Amino acid sequence: MSYNRLQQEEHIAHILDTYGDLLYRMSLSIVGNRADAEDMVQDTFVTYAEQAPEFPDEAHEKQWLVKVVRNNSLMLVRKNKNRERILSEQAEISVGRDADYGILEVLDSIPEKYRTVLMLHYVEEYRVEEIAKVLKKSVSAVKMRLSRGRDMLAERYKEKMQ
Amino acid sequence: MKAEEQLKQTMQQEKLSDDAKKRILEASLRAAQASRAANAESMAANAKPERTKPFYMRPLFIRISSCVAACAVILLIVLAVKNANSVQKDADDRAGQAREAATERYDPAQTVQQNVPTIAASAPDSSVNTGVENYLDSDVAHDGELSPDDEPLYITIQSGAGLNAFAPTYKKDSKAKFICVFPTDYEKQRELFQLIAIPLIADLYVEEPVYFVTNSVTEEDGIITVSGYRTNSLGYTMEADGAGETASGTEHEGVASEDRASNGDTFEGTAFVRRFQKDPVTGEYVLIEE
């Protein structure tokens, strides 16, 4: 896809509307706070605007965005090493919300490789094959991670609720 | 509610705020604009005026020079091969000539016809030890002795005195197999000696390989008479010119008779006379009497 300036601006606005929330949630599940998640989404779109990559279809474009935001988030986590912040921010996140944000605390306690699979499958409704492509893993490996992550989430959520 | 359903419900409430979207969009557009500007600047910086290749870098020149170089190499190879062949041919010719000359040196009859080098002894009034010297057309000069390498196939000596001087130095294994002894008035008869006497002795040597001493060639009324001696030893002194008689040799004064006897040499020579007449038609001298 080759765009002129106006078309590129329109396209960036379009993919921000389409994939912005998805990328934000992906990053939030990894970095654990909104500000960093927004920064990671912004970094991802800046990279997209600078590189102006070309894709054969929207599916590939979506995969590229997910991979970039995930990598950015993981790099930030490795850089900061202050994952304890999430605990202090859980209260902030849950203020004024109806949802049970205790599940996020449970999610944060699960290793990242299971967390990402759970997020993509149950929140973003990716199929197992799509997750395998994004993560560059085999379908069976994704299924295994999905199964173990689901068991961990259920077990720890049950413990937390008790 | 299952945990995964709870997770989905909770996470789907998390969305980018409008402010965040606006901020992200602005940042993206600025990045895109900066990227375009950077690209344009980079392209402008990289856009260099089209350089004209020097003539030696142009494909046509390279092709032509390659062809010329290849042709030059081929030409050099051809010339080298030709030169080598020519040198080889010259060497073969020289070797052939040398072989031919060597063969002819052992054929006295032919040698005489082709002016093989000869050596003449000193004149009769010169001192005895003057030695053999180059007289006719030989390039070989000797000082009293004959070198085996340079020795001619026949020797010309002027008169008996020359023979006396030469005989002691002559070796039996010499290549020179016959001797022409010239009379004192040799210069007057030189042509006759070369045309008649030497070929005659060469023929005689083929028939009988002994030493031939030719001591006179005379011409009278168109008849050329060649007279001399054949002998198997040079160890005697020629006392007088003669024809049609058997000459008895006397012991050479420089050689002891005991030594001669021990070597089994004899001191006798047999006279020979040949008469020739010039053929008016062909101009050749024809043998008319033996």
Coordinates of C-alpha atoms in Angstrom, one line a residue:
Chain A
M1 CA 0.0 0.0 0.0
S2 CA 1.4 3.3 -1.0
Y3 CA -0.1 6.5 0.2
N4 CA 0.3 10.2 -0.3
R5 CA 0.4 12.4 2.7
L6 CA -3.3 12.9 3.1
Q7 CA -4.1 9.3 2.5
Q8 CA -1.4 8.3 5.1
E9 CA -3.0 10.5 7.7
E10 CA -6.4 9.1 7.0
H11 CA -5.1 5.6 7.2
I12 CA -3.3 6.2 10.5
A13 CA -6.5 7.6 11.9
H14 CA -8.4 4.6 10.6
I15 CA -6.2 2.0 12.1
L16 CA -6.0 3.9 15.4
D17 CA -9.8 3.7 15.6
T18 CA -9.8 0.1 14.5
Y19 CA -6.9 -1.4 16.5
G20 CA -6.1 1.3 19.1
D21 CA -8.2 -0.3 22.0
L22 CA -6.8 -3.8 21.1
L23 CA -3.2 -2.6 21.3
Y24 CA -3.9 -0.6 24.4
R25 CA -5.3 -3.7 26.2
M26 CA -2.5 -5.8 25.0
S27 CA 0.0 -3.4 26.4
L28 CA -1.9 -2.9 29.6
S29 CA -1.9 -6.6 30.2
I30 CA 1.9 -6.5 30.0
V31 CA 3.0 -3.2 31.5
G32 CA 0.1 -3.0 34.1
N33 CA -0.6 0.7 34.0
R34 CA -2.5 3.0 31.6
A35 CA 0.1 5.6 31.2
D36 CA 2.7 3.2 30.0
A37 CA 0.2 1.3 27.9
E38 CA -0.8 4.5 26.1
D39 CA 2.9 5.3 25.6
M40 CA 3.5 1.9 24.1
V41 CA 0.5 2.4 21.8
Q42 CA 1.8 5.8 20.8
D43 CA 5.3 4.4 20.2
T44 CA 3.8 1.7 18.0
F45 CA 1.9 4.1 15.9
V46 CA 4.9 6.4 15.6
T47 CA 6.9 3.5 14.4
Y48 CA 4.1 2.7 11.9
A49 CA 4.1 6.2 10.7
E50 CA 7.8 6.4 10.3
Q51 CA 8.3 3.1 8.6
A52 CA 5.1 3.2 6.6
P53 CA 5.3 -0.5 6.1
E54 CA 3.3 -2.1 3.3
F55 CA 1.1 -5.2 3.9
P56 CA -0.7 -7.5 1.5
D57 CA -3.9 -7.3 3.6
E58 CA -5.3 -6.0 6.8
A59 CA -4.7 -9.3 8.7
H60 CA -1.0 -8.9 8.2
E61 CA -1.2 -5.3 9.2
K62 CA -3.0 -6.2 12.4
Q63 CA -0.4 -8.9 13.2
W64 CA 2.4 -6.5 12.7
L65 CA 0.8 -3.9 15.1
V66 CA 0.2 -6.6 17.8
K67 CA 3.7 -7.8 17.5
V68 CA 5.2 -4.3 17.8
V69 CA 3.1 -3.2 20.7
R70 CA 3.9 -6.5 22.5
N71 CA 7.6 -6.2 21.9
N72 CA 7.6 -2.5 23.0
S73 CA 5.7 -3.5 26.2
L74 CA 8.0 -6.3 27.0
M75 CA 11.0 -4.1 26.5
L76 CA 9.6 -1.5 28.8
V77 CA 8.9 -4.1 31.5
R78 CA 12.4 -5.5 31.2
K79 CA 13.7 -2.0 31.4
N80 CA 11.8 -0.9 34.4
K81 CA 11.6 -4.0 36.5
N82 CA 9.1 -2.3 38.8
R83 CA 6.2 -4.6 38.3
E84 CA 5.1 -4.0 41.8
R85 CA 3.5 -0.8 40.6
I86 CA 0.6 -2.7 39.3
L87 CA -0.5 -3.6 42.8
S88 CA -0.7 0.0 43.7
E89 CA -2.5 0.9 40.6
Q90 CA -5.2 -1.7 40.8
A91 CA -7.2 0.5 43.1
E92 CA -6.9 3.4 40.7
I93 CA -8.0 1.3 37.8
S94 CA -11.0 -0.1 39.7
V95 CA -12.3 3.2 40.9
G96 CA -15.6 4.1 39.3
R97 CA -15.8 0.9 37.3
D98 CA -18.3 -1.9 37.5
A99 CA -16.0 -4.7 36.4
D100 CA -14.1 -6.9 38.8
Y101 CA -10.6 -5.6 38.6
G102 CA -9.4 -8.4 40.9
I103 CA -9.1 -10.5 37.8
L104 CA -6.4 -8.1 36.5
E105 CA -4.4 -8.8 39.6
V106 CA -4.8 -12.5 39.0
L107 CA -3.9 -12.0 35.4
D108 CA -0.7 -10.2 36.4
S109 CA 0.3 -13.1 38.6
I110 CA 0.4 -15.4 35.6
P111 CA 3.6 -15.7 33.5
E112 CA 3.6 -13.5 30.5
K113 CA 3.6 -16.2 27.9
Y114 CA 0.3 -17.5 29.2
R115 CA -1.1 -14.0 29.8
T116 CA -0.7 -12.9 26.3
V117 CA -2.3 -16.0 24.9
L118 CA -5.3 -15.6 27.3
M119 CA -5.6 -11.9 26.3
L120 CA -5.5 -12.5 22.6
H121 CA -7.9 -15.5 22.7
Y122 CA -10.5 -14.5 25.3
V123 CA -10.4 -10.7 25.1
E124 CA -9.5 -10.0 21.5
E125 CA -11.1 -13.2 20.2
Y126 CA -8.2 -14.4 18.2
R127 CA -8.3 -17.9 16.9
V128 CA -5.5 -20.3 17.9
E129 CA -4.0 -20.3 14.4
E130 CA -3.9 -16.4 14.4
I131 CA -2.2 -16.4 17.8
A132 CA 0.3 -18.9 16.5
K133 CA 1.2 -16.6 13.6
V134 CA 1.6 -13.5 15.8
L135 CA 3.7 -15.3 18.4
K136 CA 5.5 -17.4 15.8
K137 CA 4.7 -20.6 17.7
S138 CA 3.1 -23.8 16.6
V139 CA -0.6 -24.3 17.0
S140 CA -0.1 -27.1 19.5
A141 CA 2.2 -24.9 21.6
V142 CA -0.4 -22.1 21.6
K143 CA -3.1 -24.6 22.6
M144 CA -0.9 -25.9 25.4
R145 CA -0.2 -22.3 26.7
L146 CA -3.9 -21.5 26.4
S147 CA -4.9 -24.6 28.4
R148 CA -2.3 -24.0 31.1
G149 CA -3.0 -20.3 31.3
R150 CA -6.8 -20.9 31.6
D151 CA -6.2 -23.4 34.4
M152 CA -3.9 -21.0 36.2
L153 CA -6.3 -18.1 35.8
A154 CA -9.3 -20.2 37.0
E155 CA -7.4 -21.6 40.0
R156 CA -5.9 -18.4 41.1
Y157 CA -9.1 -16.4 40.6
K158 CA -11.0 -19.0 42.6
E159 CA -8.5 -18.7 45.4
K160 CA -8.7 -14.9 45.3
M161 CA -12.5 -15.0 45.4
Q162 CA -12.4 -17.3 48.4
Chain B
M1 CA -18.9 -16.5 35.9
K2 CA -15.9 -18.2 34.6
A3 CA -12.5 -16.5 35.1
E4 CA -11.9 -16.0 31.3
E5 CA -15.3 -14.5 30.9
Q6 CA -14.6 -12.2 33.8
L7 CA -11.3 -11.3 32.2
K8 CA -13.0 -10.5 28.9
Q9 CA -15.6 -8.3 30.5
T10 CA -13.1 -6.4 32.6
M11 CA -10.6 -5.9 29.8
Q12 CA -13.1 -4.8 27.3
Q13 CA -13.9 -1.9 29.5
E14 CA -10.4 -0.7 29.1
K15 CA -10.2 1.6 26.0
L16 CA -8.1 4.4 24.8
S17 CA -9.5 7.8 25.9
D18 CA -10.3 10.3 23.2
D19 CA -7.5 12.5 24.5
A20 CA -5.1 9.7 24.2
K21 CA -6.2 8.9 20.7
K22 CA -5.8 12.5 19.7
R23 CA -2.4 12.6 21.2
I24 CA -1.3 9.4 19.6
L25 CA -2.6 10.5 16.2
E26 CA -0.8 13.8 16.4
A27 CA 2.4 12.1 17.4
S28 CA 2.0 9.7 14.5
L29 CA 1.4 12.4 12.0
R30 CA 4.3 14.4 13.2
A31 CA 6.5 11.3 13.0
A32 CA 5.2 10.6 9.5
Q33 CA 5.9 14.2 8.4
A34 CA 9.3 14.1 9.9
S35 CA 10.0 10.8 8.2
R36 CA 8.9 12.2 4.9
A37 CA 11.1 15.3 5.4
A38 CA 14.0 13.1 6.4
N39 CA 13.5 11.0 3.3
A40 CA 13.3 14.0 1.1
E41 CA 16.4 15.4 2.6
S42 CA 18.2 12.1 2.3
M43 CA 17.1 11.7 -1.3
A44 CA 18.3 15.3 -2.1
A45 CA 21.6 14.6 -0.4
N46 CA 22.0 11.4 -2.2
A47 CA 20.9 12.8 -5.6
K48 CA 24.2 13.3 -7.2
P49 CA 24.7 14.7 -10.7
E50 CA 25.0 11.9 -13.2
R51 CA 28.6 11.3 -13.7
T52 CA 30.0 10.5 -17.0
K53 CA 32.2 7.5 -17.0
P54 CA 35.7 8.0 -18.3
F55 CA 36.3 6.6 -21.7
Y56 CA 38.3 3.7 -20.4
M57 CA 35.4 2.6 -18.2
R58 CA 32.9 2.6 -21.1
P59 CA 31.7 -0.9 -22.2
L60 CA 32.6 -0.3 -25.8
F61 CA 36.1 0.7 -25.0
I62 CA 36.5 -2.3 -22.7
R63 CA 35.2 -4.6 -25.4
I64 CA 37.4 -3.2 -28.1
S65 CA 40.5 -3.1 -25.9
S66 CA 39.8 -6.7 -24.9
C67 CA 39.6 -7.8 -28.5
V68 CA 42.8 -5.9 -29.4
A69 CA 44.6 -7.5 -26.5
A70 CA 43.4 -10.9 -27.4
C71 CA 44.5 -10.4 -31.1
A72 CA 47.9 -9.1 -29.9
V73 CA 48.4 -12.1 -27.7
I74 CA 47.4 -14.5 -30.6
L75 CA 49.7 -12.6 -33.0
L76 CA 52.6 -12.8 -30.5
I77 CA 52.0 -16.5 -30.1
V78 CA 52.0 -17.0 -33.9
L79 CA 55.1 -15.0 -34.3
A80 CA 56.8 -16.9 -31.5
V81 CA 55.9 -20.2 -33.0
K82 CA 57.1 -19.1 -36.5
N83 CA 60.3 -17.9 -35.0
A84 CA 60.8 -21.1 -33.1
N85 CA 60.2 -23.1 -36.3
S86 CA 62.6 -20.9 -38.2
V87 CA 65.3 -21.3 -35.6
Q88 CA 64.7 -25.0 -35.5
K89 CA 64.8 -25.2 -39.3
D90 CA 68.1 -23.3 -39.4
A91 CA 69.5 -25.5 -36.7
D92 CA 68.4 -28.6 -38.6
D93 CA 69.9 -27.1 -41.8
R94 CA 73.1 -26.5 -40.1
A95 CA 73.1 -29.9 -38.5
G96 CA 72.4 -31.4 -41.9
Q97 CA 75.2 -29.5 -43.5
A98 CA 77.5 -30.5 -40.7
R99 CA 76.5 -34.1 -41.2
E100 CA 76.9 -33.8 -44.9
A101 CA 80.3 -32.2 -44.5
A102 CA 81.4 -34.8 -42.1
T103 CA 80.2 -37.6 -44.4
E104 CA 82.0 -35.9 -47.3
R105 CA 85.2 -35.6 -45.3
Y106 CA 85.4 -39.4 -45.4
D107 CA 84.8 -39.5 -49.1
P108 CA 88.0 -38.2 -50.6
A109 CA 86.8 -38.4 -54.2
Q110 CA 83.9 -36.0 -53.5
T111 CA 85.9 -33.9 -51.2
V112 CA 88.3 -32.9 -53.9
Q113 CA 85.5 -31.8 -56.1
Q114 CA 84.1 -29.5 -53.5
N115 CA 87.2 -27.7 -52.5
V116 CA 87.7 -29.3 -49.1
P117 CA 90.4 -27.3 -47.3
T118 CA 93.9 -28.3 -48.2
I119 CA 97.2 -27.5 -46.6
A120 CA 100.4 -26.8 -48.5
A121 CA 103.9 -27.2 -47.2
S122 CA 106.5 -24.6 -47.5
A123 CA 108.3 -23.8 -50.6
P124 CA 111.4 -25.8 -51.4
D125 CA 113.8 -23.0 -50.8
S126 CA 112.4 -22.2 -47.4
S127 CA 113.8 -23.6 -44.2
V128 CA 113.0 -27.2 -43.4
N129 CA 111.0 -26.4 -40.3
T130 CA 108.8 -23.8 -41.8
G131 CA 106.0 -26.3 -41.5
V132 CA 102.8 -26.7 -43.2
E133 CA 100.8 -23.6 -43.9
N134 CA 97.5 -22.7 -45.4
Y135 CA 98.0 -22.5 -49.1
L136 CA 94.9 -23.0 -51.1
D137 CA 91.5 -22.3 -49.6
S138 CA 91.8 -23.7 -46.2
D139 CA 91.2 -21.5 -43.2
V140 CA 93.3 -23.8 -41.1
A141 CA 96.8 -22.7 -40.3
H142 CA 99.3 -25.1 -38.8
D143 CA 102.6 -24.6 -37.2
G144 CA 104.6 -27.7 -38.2
E145 CA 101.9 -30.2 -37.0
L146 CA 98.4 -31.1 -38.0
S147 CA 95.7 -31.0 -35.4
P148 CA 93.4 -34.0 -35.7
D149 CA 90.4 -31.7 -35.5
D150 CA 91.6 -29.3 -38.2
E151 CA 93.4 -31.8 -40.4
P152 CA 92.2 -31.7 -44.1
L153 CA 91.4 -34.8 -46.1
Y154 CA 94.4 -34.3 -48.4
I155 CA 97.5 -32.3 -48.2
T156 CA 99.3 -30.4 -50.8
I157 CA 103.0 -30.0 -50.5
Q158 CA 105.2 -28.0 -52.8
S159 CA 108.1 -30.2 -54.0
G160 CA 110.1 -32.9 -52.3
A161 CA 111.7 -30.5 -49.8
G162 CA 108.3 -29.7 -48.5
L163 CA 107.6 -33.4 -48.1
N164 CA 110.8 -33.8 -46.2
A165 CA 109.8 -31.1 -43.8
F166 CA 106.3 -32.5 -43.5
A167 CA 106.7 -36.2 -43.4
P168 CA 108.2 -36.5 -39.9
T169 CA 105.2 -34.7 -38.5
Y170 CA 102.7 -36.8 -40.4
K171 CA 100.9 -39.5 -38.4
K172 CA 99.6 -42.7 -39.8
D173 CA 96.2 -42.2 -38.2
S174 CA 95.9 -38.8 -39.9
K175 CA 92.6 -38.0 -41.6
A176 CA 94.6 -36.8 -44.6
K177 CA 94.9 -39.8 -46.8
F178 CA 96.8 -38.6 -49.8
I179 CA 99.3 -35.9 -50.6
C180 CA 99.8 -33.9 -53.6
V181 CA 103.4 -32.8 -54.1
F182 CA 103.6 -29.9 -56.4
P183 CA 106.6 -29.1 -58.6
T184 CA 108.5 -25.9 -58.1
D185 CA 106.7 -24.3 -60.9
Y186 CA 103.5 -25.0 -59.3
E187 CA 102.0 -21.6 -59.8
K188 CA 102.1 -22.1 -63.5
Q189 CA 100.3 -25.4 -63.2
R190 CA 98.0 -24.6 -60.3
E191 CA 94.9 -24.8 -62.3
L192 CA 95.9 -28.1 -63.8
F193 CA 96.6 -29.5 -60.3
Q194 CA 93.3 -28.4 -59.0
L195 CA 91.3 -29.5 -62.1
I196 CA 93.1 -32.7 -62.9
A197 CA 95.6 -33.9 -60.3
I198 CA 93.6 -33.7 -57.2
P199 CA 90.5 -35.3 -58.6
L200 CA 92.6 -38.0 -60.1
I201 CA 94.3 -38.8 -56.8
A202 CA 91.0 -38.8 -55.0
D203 CA 89.7 -41.4 -57.5
L204 CA 92.8 -43.4 -57.1
Y205 CA 92.6 -43.3 -53.3
V206 CA 89.1 -44.7 -53.5
E207 CA 90.4 -47.6 -55.5
E208 CA 93.5 -48.0 -53.4
P209 CA 93.6 -46.2 -50.0
V210 CA 97.3 -45.5 -49.8
Y211 CA 99.3 -42.3 -49.9
F212 CA 99.7 -40.7 -53.2
V213 CA 102.6 -38.3 -53.9
T214 CA 102.0 -36.3 -57.1
N215 CA 105.1 -34.5 -58.2
S216 CA 104.4 -33.1 -61.6
V217 CA 101.6 -32.0 -63.9
T218 CA 102.8 -31.1 -67.4
E219 CA 101.0 -30.0 -70.5
E220 CA 102.3 -30.5 -74.0
D221 CA 100.3 -30.3 -77.2
G222 CA 97.0 -30.4 -75.3
I223 CA 98.0 -33.5 -73.4
I224 CA 98.2 -33.2 -69.6
T225 CA 100.4 -35.7 -67.9
V226 CA 100.1 -36.3 -64.2
S227 CA 102.9 -38.3 -62.6
G228 CA 103.6 -39.4 -59.1
Y229 CA 103.9 -42.3 -56.6
R230 CA 101.7 -44.4 -54.5
T231 CA 103.1 -45.6 -51.3
N232 CA 102.0 -46.9 -47.9
S233 CA 104.6 -44.8 -46.1
L234 CA 105.8 -41.3 -46.2
G235 CA 109.1 -42.1 -44.7
Y236 CA 111.3 -41.5 -47.8
T237 CA 112.7 -38.7 -49.6
M238 CA 111.7 -37.8 -53.2
E239 CA 114.9 -37.5 -55.1
A240 CA 113.7 -36.8 -58.5
D241 CA 110.6 -36.2 -60.5
G242 CA 109.8 -39.1 -62.8
A243 CA 107.1 -40.8 -64.6
G244 CA 106.6 -44.3 -65.9
E245 CA 109.1 -45.8 -63.5
T246 CA 109.2 -47.4 -60.1
A247 CA 110.8 -45.3 -57.6
S248 CA 112.7 -46.7 -54.7
G249 CA 112.4 -44.7 -51.5
T250 CA 115.3 -43.8 -49.3
E251 CA 115.0 -43.7 -45.6
H252 CA 114.0 -40.4 -44.3
E253 CA 116.8 -38.8 -42.5
G254 CA 114.7 -37.7 -39.6
V255 CA 113.3 -41.2 -38.9
A256 CA 115.5 -44.1 -37.7
S257 CA 115.4 -47.2 -39.8
E258 CA 115.0 -49.5 -36.8
D259 CA 111.8 -47.7 -35.9
R260 CA 110.5 -47.9 -39.4
A261 CA 111.2 -51.6 -39.5
S262 CA 109.6 -52.2 -36.2
N263 CA 106.5 -50.5 -37.4
G264 CA 106.4 -52.8 -40.4
D265 CA 106.6 -49.9 -42.9
T266 CA 108.2 -50.3 -46.3
F267 CA 109.9 -47.6 -48.2
E268 CA 108.9 -48.2 -51.7
G269 CA 106.6 -46.3 -53.9
T270 CA 105.0 -47.3 -57.2
A271 CA 105.0 -44.7 -59.9
F272 CA 101.9 -43.8 -61.7
V273 CA 101.2 -41.8 -64.8
R274 CA 97.9 -40.5 -66.2
R275 CA 97.4 -38.5 -69.3
F276 CA 94.4 -36.3 -70.0
Q277 CA 93.1 -34.4 -72.9
K278 CA 90.6 -31.6 -72.9
D279 CA 87.3 -32.5 -74.6
P280 CA 86.7 -29.5 -77.1
V281 CA 82.9 -30.0 -76.7
T282 CA 82.4 -30.3 -73.0
G283 CA 85.6 -28.6 -71.9
E284 CA 86.3 -31.5 -69.4
Y285 CA 89.6 -33.3 -69.2
V286 CA 89.2 -36.9 -70.3
L287 CA 91.6 -39.7 -69.3
I288 CA 93.2 -41.0 -72.4
E289 CA 96.0 -43.1 -71.0
E290 CA 96.9 -44.9 -67.8

